[in-house]
Amino acid sequence: MSPLFLPSPVAVGERFVTQLQNGELLTDASASVYRIAAGFLLATVMAVPIGILIGTSTRIEAALEPLIDFVRYMPVVAFVPLTILWAGIDDGQKFLIIWMGTFFQQVLLIADAVRQTPRSLIDLGETLGLGNGQILTRIVLRSSAPRIWDALRITLGWAWTWLVVAELVAASSGLGYRITLGQRYFQTDTIITYVLILGVLGLVTDQFMRAWGRRMFRYERTSR
Amino acid sequence: MSVDSREASVVRTAETAVPKVSIRDLSKSFGDVHALEGVSLDLFANEFVSVVGTSGCGKSTLLSIIAGLTEQDAGSVTVDGVPVTGPGRDRGVVFQGFTLLPWLTAQQNVQFALQDEPLSRAERASTAQQFLALVGLAGFENAFPRELSGGMQQRVAIARSLSYKPQILLMDEPFGALDALTRREMQTLLTRVWEQHKLTVLMITHDIEEAIITSDRVLVMSRRPGRIRADLTVPLARPRLAAMSAEPQFRALYSSILELVHEPAA
């Protein structure tokens, strides 16, 4: 088979070393990590309070959930041309795509996590004379925290996908941009190298989130 | 010894002719289901009363209304003459499921009930430890709920509801989820704890033996709609012992309650 279609592991290894030495890999990776971090944080900061409100108030749920569910089913990819029109091709557009791809999913997952608080724990709070605000902070949030953390971990994985989609279409830096360049010059070894790096980065962040979660929610540890 | 305690219980009843909790003509329906209809009963101070009945007779609804977690359709519940309008710290509740907060240790679960009391951190800790010791859990202060057996978890829940010294303790089939041996152990423990720390207790149960061995009075509820069919005083002396279940008085009471529970509604 022609190495153009599937480069040998040696060629991929060599490409990895070259990219590492000329500094491009680090620049690309840091540009992408920055975009993920900013876009994902923006989505999370907005989704956590809104998800909690939807999960705890039936009135807010009735008002917002159908809307969010509707937007959630719109394909984010189809918004790429529009976001370029709105936000250009700089970091802002990448944040926007990551935000659109994660925020709506996060809200629904967090609302669901909050709703799973056992009724008996809320009854307990009431019999101990706690007010609604105290029940929310002392019981509901603490009880749903592991599920909220899981929702964030899963959506962070999706954020990586949306980032690469955005960078493939229009960018002047980032891991996805380098893949597009590789395509343009038939550098399939570059493409494979970067796809593998994306896989590793995704795996590392996921493992990190898992380990952190296990530490925070040690009390839950069963057979997981 | 047994004569003394019987006299003591007579004195207690005479002193407290005014009921601690008074329930009048309570009714509650869920859609077409009449859970309770015209339920009236009195609980006197420091009295241990059980309500027995078949499952689905509305006895848990009764407890939930007294706790202030469910609103009645008609009738009234008063504590010391004041109508109940919602949950309150004068009424501690032990639920059927193990309602411990999984992210807190046994001691923190007890302290959870004390966090708004005007106590120092050290006082909160020592109160929690004292009540854990009372239910036989000294040494398990730092265990998380998932590390405790069902019986131990329910003991933590009992320690928690006693720790803030409510005047009334409401228990909804507290031992229903436990195996038979653990249940006997817990009944003995509860009786011992109550004999040391007198408070007014209302316990819902479907276990007639449990009701007799723990209670001063047993109320029998009829099937839907739930009504109080009989109010029986338990003639056994205190302290109660597990061996008492072989006594003829116990057996006679057991048979009459069993008959009342299964008698078809008039």
PDB file of N, CA and C in Angstrom, chain B residues 83-147:
ATOM      1  N   PRO B  83     -51.642  24.446  66.334  1.00  0.00           N
ATOM      2  CA  PRO B  83     -51.818  23.672  65.105  1.00  0.00           C
ATOM      3  C   PRO B  83     -50.508  23.508  64.323  1.00  0.00           C
ATOM      4  N   VAL B  84     -50.320  22.332  63.761  1.00  0.00           N
ATOM      5  CA  VAL B  84     -49.153  22.050  62.923  1.00  0.00           C
ATOM      6  C   VAL B  84     -49.416  22.594  61.520  1.00  0.00           C
ATOM      7  N   THR B  85     -48.506  23.425  61.027  1.00  0.00           N
ATOM      8  CA  THR B  85     -48.684  23.964  59.671  1.00  0.00           C
ATOM      9  C   THR B  85     -47.551  23.548  58.736  1.00  0.00           C
ATOM     10  N   GLY B  86     -46.548  22.881  59.268  1.00  0.00           N
ATOM     11  CA  GLY B  86     -45.416  22.453  58.432  1.00  0.00           C
ATOM     12  C   GLY B  86     -44.430  21.694  59.292  1.00  0.00           C
ATOM     13  N   PRO B  87     -43.323  21.264  58.702  1.00  0.00           N
ATOM     14  CA  PRO B  87     -42.335  20.529  59.491  1.00  0.00           C
ATOM     15  C   PRO B  87     -41.694  21.433  60.542  1.00  0.00           C
ATOM     16  N   GLY B  88     -41.182  20.840  61.612  1.00  0.00           N
ATOM     17  CA  GLY B  88     -40.544  21.640  62.649  1.00  0.00           C
ATOM     18  C   GLY B  88     -39.640  20.793  63.511  1.00  0.00           C
ATOM     19  N   ARG B  89     -38.714  21.465  64.183  1.00  0.00           N
ATOM     20  CA  ARG B  89     -37.718  20.747  64.977  1.00  0.00           C
ATOM     21  C   ARG B  89     -38.275  20.209  66.290  1.00  0.00           C
ATOM     22  N   ASP B  90     -39.555  20.515  66.597  1.00  0.00           N
ATOM     23  CA  ASP B  90     -40.157  19.910  67.787  1.00  0.00           C
ATOM     24  C   ASP B  90     -40.523  18.453  67.507  1.00  0.00           C
ATOM     25  N   ARG B  91     -40.561  18.086  66.204  1.00  0.00           N
ATOM     26  CA  ARG B  91     -40.912  16.716  65.823  1.00  0.00           C
ATOM     27  C   ARG B  91     -39.780  16.094  65.012  1.00  0.00           C
ATOM     28  N   GLY B  92     -39.060  15.154  65.600  1.00  0.00           N
ATOM     29  CA  GLY B  92     -38.003  14.454  64.869  1.00  0.00           C
ATOM     30  C   GLY B  92     -38.626  13.313  64.076  1.00  0.00           C
ATOM     31  N   VAL B  93     -38.050  13.013  62.909  1.00  0.00           N
ATOM     32  CA  VAL B  93     -38.609  11.952  62.075  1.00  0.00           C
ATOM     33  C   VAL B  93     -37.524  10.937  61.724  1.00  0.00           C
ATOM     34  N   VAL B  94     -37.836   9.658  61.908  1.00  0.00           N
ATOM     35  CA  VAL B  94     -36.963   8.584  61.420  1.00  0.00           C
ATOM     36  C   VAL B  94     -37.718   7.930  60.276  1.00  0.00           C
ATOM     37  N   PHE B  95     -37.118   7.993  59.087  1.00  0.00           N
ATOM     38  CA  PHE B  95     -37.795   7.496  57.893  1.00  0.00           C
ATOM     39  C   PHE B  95     -37.512   6.008  57.707  1.00  0.00           C
ATOM     40  N   GLN B  96     -38.330   5.394  56.847  1.00  0.00           N
ATOM     41  CA  GLN B  96     -38.149   3.964  56.606  1.00  0.00           C
ATOM     42  C   GLN B  96     -36.832   3.662  55.896  1.00  0.00           C
ATOM     43  N   GLY B  97     -36.574   4.417  54.820  1.00  0.00           N
ATOM     44  CA  GLY B  97     -35.298   4.235  54.114  1.00  0.00           C
ATOM     45  C   GLY B  97     -34.188   4.820  54.964  1.00  0.00           C
ATOM     46  N   PHE B  98     -32.955   4.493  54.641  1.00  0.00           N
ATOM     47  CA  PHE B  98     -31.856   5.027  55.433  1.00  0.00           C
ATOM     48  C   PHE B  98     -31.492   6.388  54.867  1.00  0.00           C
ATOM     49  N   THR B  99     -31.960   7.438  55.515  1.00  0.00           N
ATOM     50  CA  THR B  99     -31.787   8.774  54.963  1.00  0.00           C
ATOM     51  C   THR B  99     -30.534   9.461  55.491  1.00  0.00           C
ATOM     52  N   LEU B 100     -29.409   8.760  55.405  1.00  0.00           N
ATOM     53  CA  LEU B 100     -28.157   9.422  55.775  1.00  0.00           C
ATOM     54  C   LEU B 100     -27.615  10.148  54.554  1.00  0.00           C
ATOM     55  N   LEU B 101     -26.869  11.218  54.795  1.00  0.00           N
ATOM     56  CA  LEU B 101     -26.247  11.949  53.707  1.00  0.00           C
ATOM     57  C   LEU B 101     -24.948  11.217  53.372  1.00  0.00           C
ATOM     58  N   PRO B 102     -24.839  10.652  52.153  1.00  0.00           N
ATOM     59  CA  PRO B 102     -23.726   9.750  51.850  1.00  0.00           C
ATOM     60  C   PRO B 102     -22.353  10.424  51.866  1.00  0.00           C
ATOM     61  N   TRP B 103     -22.318  11.762  51.747  1.00  0.00           N
ATOM     62  CA  TRP B 103     -21.026  12.440  51.707  1.00  0.00           C
ATOM     63  C   TRP B 103     -20.514  12.808  53.097  1.00  0.00           C
ATOM     64  N   LEU B 104     -21.294  12.486  54.130  1.00  0.00           N
ATOM     65  CA  LEU B 104     -20.882  12.799  55.493  1.00  0.00           C
ATOM     66  C   LEU B 104     -20.643  11.510  56.284  1.00  0.00           C
ATOM     67  N   THR B 105     -19.703  11.586  57.233  1.00  0.00           N
ATOM     68  CA  THR B 105     -19.457  10.442  58.109  1.00  0.00           C
ATOM     69  C   THR B 105     -20.605  10.317  59.111  1.00  0.00           C
ATOM     70  N   ALA B 106     -20.596   9.229  59.875  1.00  0.00           N
ATOM     71  CA  ALA B 106     -21.647   9.005  60.872  1.00  0.00           C
ATOM     72  C   ALA B 106     -21.763  10.221  61.797  1.00  0.00           C
ATOM     73  N   GLN B 107     -20.614  10.677  62.297  1.00  0.00           N
ATOM     74  CA  GLN B 107     -20.650  11.803  63.234  1.00  0.00           C
ATOM     75  C   GLN B 107     -21.127  13.081  62.544  1.00  0.00           C
ATOM     76  N   GLN B 108     -20.654  13.311  61.321  1.00  0.00           N
ATOM     77  CA  GLN B 108     -21.081  14.510  60.584  1.00  0.00           C
ATOM     78  C   GLN B 108     -22.574  14.449  60.265  1.00  0.00           C
ATOM     79  N   ASN B 109     -23.096  13.234  60.050  1.00  0.00           N
ATOM     80  CA  ASN B 109     -24.522  13.092  59.802  1.00  0.00           C
ATOM     81  C   ASN B 109     -25.333  13.515  61.022  1.00  0.00           C
ATOM     82  N   VAL B 110     -24.848  13.179  62.204  1.00  0.00           N
ATOM     83  CA  VAL B 110     -25.549  13.614  63.418  1.00  0.00           C
ATOM     84  C   VAL B 110     -25.395  15.128  63.581  1.00  0.00           C
ATOM     85  N   GLN B 111     -24.167  15.618  63.360  1.00  0.00           N
ATOM     86  CA  GLN B 111     -23.909  17.054  63.504  1.00  0.00           C
ATOM     87  C   GLN B 111     -24.713  17.884  62.500  1.00  0.00           C
ATOM     88  N   PHE B 112     -25.057  17.261  61.377  1.00  0.00           N
ATOM     89  CA  PHE B 112     -25.844  17.956  60.356  1.00  0.00           C
ATOM     90  C   PHE B 112     -27.132  18.525  60.955  1.00  0.00           C
ATOM     91  N   ALA B 113     -27.687  17.794  61.936  1.00  0.00           N
ATOM     92  CA  ALA B 113     -28.932  18.239  62.573  1.00  0.00           C
ATOM     93  C   ALA B 113     -28.678  19.372  63.566  1.00  0.00           C
ATOM     94  N   LEU B 114     -27.407  19.596  63.907  1.00  0.00           N
ATOM     95  CA  LEU B 114     -27.079  20.550  64.976  1.00  0.00           C
ATOM     96  C   LEU B 114     -26.455  21.825  64.452  1.00  0.00           C
ATOM     97  N   GLN B 115     -26.257  21.924  63.115  1.00  0.00           N
ATOM     98  CA  GLN B 115     -25.408  23.014  62.630  1.00  0.00           C
ATOM     99  C   GLN B 115     -25.974  24.411  62.864  1.00  0.00           C
ATOM    100  N   ASP B 116     -27.290  24.526  63.057  1.00  0.00           N
ATOM    101  CA  ASP B 116     -27.821  25.867  63.303  1.00  0.00           C
ATOM    102  C   ASP B 116     -28.115  26.117  64.793  1.00  0.00           C
ATOM    103  N   GLU B 117     -27.698  25.175  65.639  1.00  0.00           N
ATOM    104  CA  GLU B 117     -27.889  25.374  67.075  1.00  0.00           C
ATOM    105  C   GLU B 117     -26.756  26.251  67.606  1.00  0.00           C
ATOM    106  N   PRO B 118     -27.029  27.035  68.645  1.00  0.00           N
ATOM    107  CA  PRO B 118     -25.980  27.906  69.192  1.00  0.00           C
ATOM    108  C   PRO B 118     -24.970  27.116  70.021  1.00  0.00           C
ATOM    109  N   LEU B 119     -24.196  26.279  69.333  1.00  0.00           N
ATOM    110  CA  LEU B 119     -23.208  25.442  70.014  1.00  0.00           C
ATOM    111  C   LEU B 119     -21.843  25.701  69.396  1.00  0.00           C
ATOM    112  N   SER B 120     -20.802  25.491  70.179  1.00  0.00           N
ATOM    113  CA  SER B 120     -19.451  25.592  69.616  1.00  0.00           C
ATOM    114  C   SER B 120     -19.177  24.316  68.826  1.00  0.00           C
ATOM    115  N   ARG B 121     -18.123  24.386  68.010  1.00  0.00           N
ATOM    116  CA  ARG B 121     -17.753  23.221  67.204  1.00  0.00           C
ATOM    117  C   ARG B 121     -17.503  21.999  68.106  1.00  0.00           C
ATOM    118  N   ALA B 122     -16.826  22.233  69.225  1.00  0.00           N
ATOM    119  CA  ALA B 122     -16.496  21.127  70.130  1.00  0.00           C
ATOM    120  C   ALA B 122     -17.765  20.554  70.770  1.00  0.00           C
ATOM    121  N   GLU B 123     -18.706  21.440  71.094  1.00  0.00           N
ATOM    122  CA  GLU B 123     -19.954  20.972  71.713  1.00  0.00           C
ATOM    123  C   GLU B 123     -20.772  20.136  70.724  1.00  0.00           C
ATOM    124  N   ARG B 124     -20.776  20.596  69.471  1.00  0.00           N
ATOM    125  CA  ARG B 124     -21.487  19.835  68.435  1.00  0.00           C
ATOM    126  C   ARG B 124     -20.886  18.432  68.303  1.00  0.00           C
ATOM    127  N   ALA B 125     -19.551  18.390  68.253  1.00  0.00           N
ATOM    128  CA  ALA B 125     -18.863  17.107  68.092  1.00  0.00           C
ATOM    129  C   ALA B 125     -19.154  16.200  69.285  1.00  0.00           C
ATOM    130  N   SER B 126     -19.116  16.756  70.497  1.00  0.00           N
ATOM    131  CA  SER B 126     -19.285  15.884  71.654  1.00  0.00           C
ATOM    132  C   SER B 126     -20.734  15.426  71.779  1.00  0.00           C
ATOM    133  N   THR B 127     -21.683  16.298  71.411  1.00  0.00           N
ATOM    134  CA  THR B 127     -23.087  15.870  71.412  1.00  0.00           C
ATOM    135  C   THR B 127     -23.284  14.722  70.427  1.00  0.00           C
ATOM    136  N   ALA B 128     -22.731  14.876  69.236  1.00  0.00           N
ATOM    137  CA  ALA B 128     -22.876  13.835  68.219  1.00  0.00           C
ATOM    138  C   ALA B 128     -22.268  12.526  68.705  1.00  0.00           C
ATOM    139  N   GLN B 129     -21.079  12.602  69.302  1.00  0.00           N
ATOM    140  CA  GLN B 129     -20.411  11.390  69.788  1.00  0.00           C
ATOM    141  C   GLN B 129     -21.226  10.723  70.896  1.00  0.00           C
ATOM    142  N   GLN B 130     -21.799  11.566  71.754  1.00  0.00           N
ATOM    143  CA  GLN B 130     -22.594  11.050  72.863  1.00  0.00           C
ATOM    144  C   GLN B 130     -23.828  10.282  72.347  1.00  0.00           C
ATOM    145  N   PHE B 131     -24.486  10.818  71.324  1.00  0.00           N
ATOM    146  CA  PHE B 131     -25.674  10.135  70.813  1.00  0.00           C
ATOM    147  C   PHE B 131     -25.320   8.902  69.985  1.00  0.00           C
ATOM    148  N   LEU B 132     -24.153   8.934  69.322  1.00  0.00           N
ATOM    149  CA  LEU B 132     -23.716   7.725  68.611  1.00  0.00           C
ATOM    150  C   LEU B 132     -23.417   6.620  69.621  1.00  0.00           C
ATOM    151  N   ALA B 133     -22.811   7.005  70.749  1.00  0.00           N
ATOM    152  CA  ALA B 133     -22.512   6.019  71.787  1.00  0.00           C
ATOM    153  C   ALA B 133     -23.815   5.446  72.359  1.00  0.00           C
ATOM    154  N   LEU B 134     -24.816   6.300  72.486  1.00  0.00           N
ATOM    155  CA  LEU B 134     -26.110   5.872  73.023  1.00  0.00           C
ATOM    156  C   LEU B 134     -26.725   4.750  72.171  1.00  0.00           C
ATOM    157  N   VAL B 135     -26.536   4.827  70.854  1.00  0.00           N
ATOM    158  CA  VAL B 135     -27.088   3.782  69.992  1.00  0.00           C
ATOM    159  C   VAL B 135     -26.046   2.704  69.690  1.00  0.00           C
ATOM    160  N   GLY B 136     -24.981   2.667  70.480  1.00  0.00           N
ATOM    161  CA  GLY B 136     -23.995   1.596  70.360  1.00  0.00           C
ATOM    162  C   GLY B 136     -23.061   1.732  69.178  1.00  0.00           C
ATOM    163  N   LEU B 137     -22.790   2.958  68.744  1.00  0.00           N
ATOM    164  CA  LEU B 137     -21.913   3.137  67.589  1.00  0.00           C
ATOM    165  C   LEU B 137     -20.623   3.881  67.932  1.00  0.00           C
ATOM    166  N   ALA B 138     -20.238   3.859  69.205  1.00  0.00           N
ATOM    167  CA  ALA B 138     -18.940   4.454  69.552  1.00  0.00           C
ATOM    168  C   ALA B 138     -17.866   3.711  68.760  1.00  0.00           C
ATOM    169  N   GLY B 139     -16.941   4.446  68.179  1.00  0.00           N
ATOM    170  CA  GLY B 139     -15.903   3.816  67.364  1.00  0.00           C
ATOM    171  C   GLY B 139     -16.210   3.866  65.877  1.00  0.00           C
ATOM    172  N   PHE B 140     -17.450   4.227  65.519  1.00  0.00           N
ATOM    173  CA  PHE B 140     -17.809   4.304  64.095  1.00  0.00           C
ATOM    174  C   PHE B 140     -18.037   5.748  63.646  1.00  0.00           C
ATOM    175  N   GLU B 141     -17.537   6.711  64.428  1.00  0.00           N
ATOM    176  CA  GLU B 141     -17.788   8.127  64.140  1.00  0.00           C
ATOM    177  C   GLU B 141     -17.345   8.522  62.739  1.00  0.00           C
ATOM    178  N   ASN B 142     -16.223   7.953  62.286  1.00  0.00           N
ATOM    179  CA  ASN B 142     -15.653   8.400  61.012  1.00  0.00           C
ATOM    180  C   ASN B 142     -16.019   7.509  59.833  1.00  0.00           C
ATOM    181  N   ALA B 143     -16.952   6.585  60.054  1.00  0.00           N
ATOM    182  CA  ALA B 143     -17.352   5.695  58.956  1.00  0.00           C
ATOM    183  C   ALA B 143     -18.359   6.418  58.064  1.00  0.00           C
ATOM    184  N   PHE B 144     -18.226   6.221  56.757  1.00  0.00           N
ATOM    185  CA  PHE B 144     -19.213   6.755  55.821  1.00  0.00           C
ATOM    186  C   PHE B 144     -20.397   5.780  55.751  1.00  0.00           C
ATOM    187  N   PRO B 145     -21.597   6.288  55.413  1.00  0.00           N
ATOM    188  CA  PRO B 145     -22.772   5.414  55.373  1.00  0.00           C
ATOM    189  C   PRO B 145     -22.566   4.116  54.584  1.00  0.00           C
ATOM    190  N   ARG B 146     -21.873   4.208  53.430  1.00  0.00           N
ATOM    191  CA  ARG B 146     -21.732   2.992  52.611  1.00  0.00           C
ATOM    192  C   ARG B 146     -20.879   1.927  53.320  1.00  0.00           C
ATOM    193  N   GLU B 147     -20.163   2.344  54.354  1.00  0.00           N
ATOM    194  CA  GLU B 147     -19.343   1.375  55.094  1.00  0.00           C
ATOM    195  C   GLU B 147     -20.115   0.737  56.243  1.00  0.00           C
TER     196      GLU B 147
END
